[in-house]
Amino acid sequence: MIGYKKTNGNFYQTIFKTDLIDFCRVMLGEDTNPLMKNAIIVFRDSAPNLFKKCPYEGEIVVTNASIDDKKAFLNLFPTGVYKHEFLIFYGNKSKIGVFKLFTEFKNELVSILLK
């Protein structure tokens, strides 16, 4: 996963990169990446169709997801617009897709746009 913060215009500056994350292991509760653990806690109630065991087939659509600010890690992010890119791999094969998540942190309210 790569995280970017929007600066001037439509330019996004890289603010963090993580190691490869095995999404199937995350869904089984086996992944130890603290960022992914926090994301699961935040999104579990608002996007239940996202949390299935692998293998995934077809599209996964999440709309109107909301975040419980009591569970969220909002204090980690200053006010601004962020882009998170998840590179999708299948097994040990090459990249098969990219999932982009755009978030806006403003006054402890989060607006989520999936693209």
Short mmCIF file of C-alpha atoms in Angstrom, two decimals:
data_model
loop_
_atom_site.label_atom_id
_atom_site.label_comp_id
_atom_site.label_asym_id
_atom_site.label_seq_id
_atom_site.Cartn_x
_atom_site.Cartn_y
_atom_site.Cartn_z
CA MET A 1 0.00 0.00 0.00
CA ILE A 2 1.19 3.48 -0.81
CA GLY A 3 -0.22 6.59 0.88
CA TYR A 4 -0.18 10.05 -0.63
CA LYS A 5 -1.26 13.48 0.64
CA LYS A 6 -2.59 16.06 -1.80
CA THR A 7 -0.44 19.17 -1.97
CA ASN A 8 -0.90 21.91 -4.58
CA GLY A 9 -3.40 21.34 -7.38
CA ASN A 10 -3.78 17.67 -8.24
CA PHE A 11 -0.31 16.65 -7.09
CA TYR A 12 -0.05 13.96 -4.41
CA GLN A 13 3.14 13.56 -2.38
CA THR A 14 4.09 10.10 -1.10
CA ILE A 15 3.84 10.01 2.70
CA PHE A 16 4.23 6.28 3.38
CA LYS A 17 4.75 2.87 1.81
CA THR A 18 4.11 -0.46 3.47
CA ASP A 19 5.34 -3.95 2.81
CA LEU A 20 3.20 -6.29 0.78
CA ILE A 21 -0.05 -7.12 2.55
CA ASP A 22 -1.75 -10.45 1.92
CA PHE A 23 -5.43 -9.44 1.91
CA CYS A 24 -6.61 -13.04 2.37
CA ARG A 25 -4.47 -13.34 5.51
CA VAL A 26 -5.89 -10.03 6.73
CA MET A 27 -9.43 -11.37 6.29
CA LEU A 28 -8.52 -14.47 8.31
CA GLY A 29 -7.10 -12.28 11.08
CA GLU A 30 -3.57 -13.60 10.49
CA ASP A 31 -1.90 -10.40 9.26
CA THR A 32 0.03 -8.38 11.84
CA ASN A 33 0.25 -5.09 9.94
CA PRO A 34 -1.06 -2.50 12.46
CA LEU A 35 -2.47 -0.24 9.74
CA MET A 36 -4.54 -3.08 8.28
CA LYS A 37 -5.74 -4.16 11.72
CA ASN A 38 -6.94 -0.62 12.38
CA ALA A 39 -8.62 -0.40 8.96
CA ILE A 40 -10.56 -3.61 9.64
CA ILE A 41 -11.81 -2.27 12.97
CA VAL A 42 -12.90 0.98 11.33
CA PHE A 43 -14.65 -0.50 8.27
CA ARG A 44 -16.06 -3.80 9.60
CA ASP A 45 -19.51 -2.37 10.48
CA SER A 46 -19.92 0.02 7.54
CA ALA A 47 -18.69 -2.27 4.74
CA PRO A 48 -19.57 -5.86 5.72
CA ASN A 49 -19.51 -7.16 2.12
CA LEU A 50 -15.80 -6.35 2.00
CA PHE A 51 -14.99 -8.79 4.79
CA LYS A 52 -15.32 -12.22 3.23
CA LYS A 53 -12.90 -15.10 3.19
CA CYS A 54 -10.86 -15.70 0.05
CA PRO A 55 -11.01 -16.46 -2.74
CA TYR A 56 -12.86 -13.39 -3.97
CA GLU A 57 -14.72 -13.60 -7.26
CA GLY A 58 -16.21 -10.73 -9.23
CA GLU A 59 -16.39 -7.14 -8.08
CA ILE A 60 -16.47 -5.85 -4.54
CA VAL A 61 -18.51 -2.66 -4.31
CA VAL A 62 -18.55 -0.48 -1.21
CA THR A 63 -20.69 2.66 -1.24
CA ASN A 64 -21.71 5.10 1.47
CA ALA A 65 -19.25 3.66 3.95
CA SER A 66 -18.97 5.62 7.16
CA ILE A 67 -16.37 5.59 9.86
CA ASP A 68 -17.08 5.48 13.57
CA ASP A 69 -14.77 8.23 14.81
CA LYS A 70 -14.52 6.49 18.19
CA LYS A 71 -12.80 3.54 16.48
CA ALA A 72 -10.87 5.48 13.85
CA PHE A 73 -7.27 6.52 13.91
CA LEU A 74 -8.12 10.01 12.62
CA ASN A 75 -5.60 11.74 14.86
CA LEU A 76 -2.82 10.20 12.76
CA PHE A 77 -3.79 12.30 9.74
CA PRO A 78 -3.80 16.10 9.66
CA THR A 79 -6.60 17.84 7.74
CA GLY A 80 -6.21 17.20 4.02
CA VAL A 81 -7.03 15.01 1.05
CA TYR A 82 -5.34 11.62 0.82
CA LYS A 83 -5.02 8.89 -1.79
CA HIS A 84 -4.24 5.29 -0.82
CA GLU A 85 -3.23 2.83 -3.53
CA PHE A 86 -3.49 -0.89 -2.98
CA LEU A 87 -1.68 -2.97 -5.60
CA ILE A 88 -3.53 -6.25 -6.09
CA PHE A 89 -1.60 -9.47 -6.71
CA TYR A 90 -2.87 -13.01 -7.12
CA GLY A 91 -0.65 -15.58 -5.44
CA ASN A 92 2.95 -15.06 -6.51
CA LYS A 93 1.90 -13.72 -9.90
CA SER A 94 2.33 -10.22 -11.23
CA LYS A 95 0.09 -7.29 -10.39
CA ILE A 96 -3.51 -7.83 -11.54
CA GLY A 97 -5.09 -4.57 -10.43
CA VAL A 98 -5.03 -1.39 -8.39
CA PHE A 99 -7.59 -0.29 -5.79
CA LYS A 100 -7.61 3.44 -5.02
CA LEU A 101 -9.21 4.93 -1.94
CA PHE A 102 -9.58 8.69 -1.63
CA THR A 103 -10.25 10.18 1.79
CA GLU A 104 -10.66 13.67 3.11
CA PHE A 105 -9.94 14.35 6.76
CA LYS A 106 -11.56 17.55 7.95
CA ASN A 107 -12.62 18.49 11.46
CA GLU A 108 -12.59 14.80 12.46
CA LEU A 109 -15.15 13.95 9.78
CA VAL A 110 -14.14 11.63 7.00
CA SER A 111 -15.59 11.55 3.53
CA ILE A 112 -14.78 8.44 1.53
CA LEU A 113 -14.77 8.27 -2.22
CA LEU A 114 -14.02 4.96 -3.86
CA LYS A 115 -12.66 4.95 -7.36
#
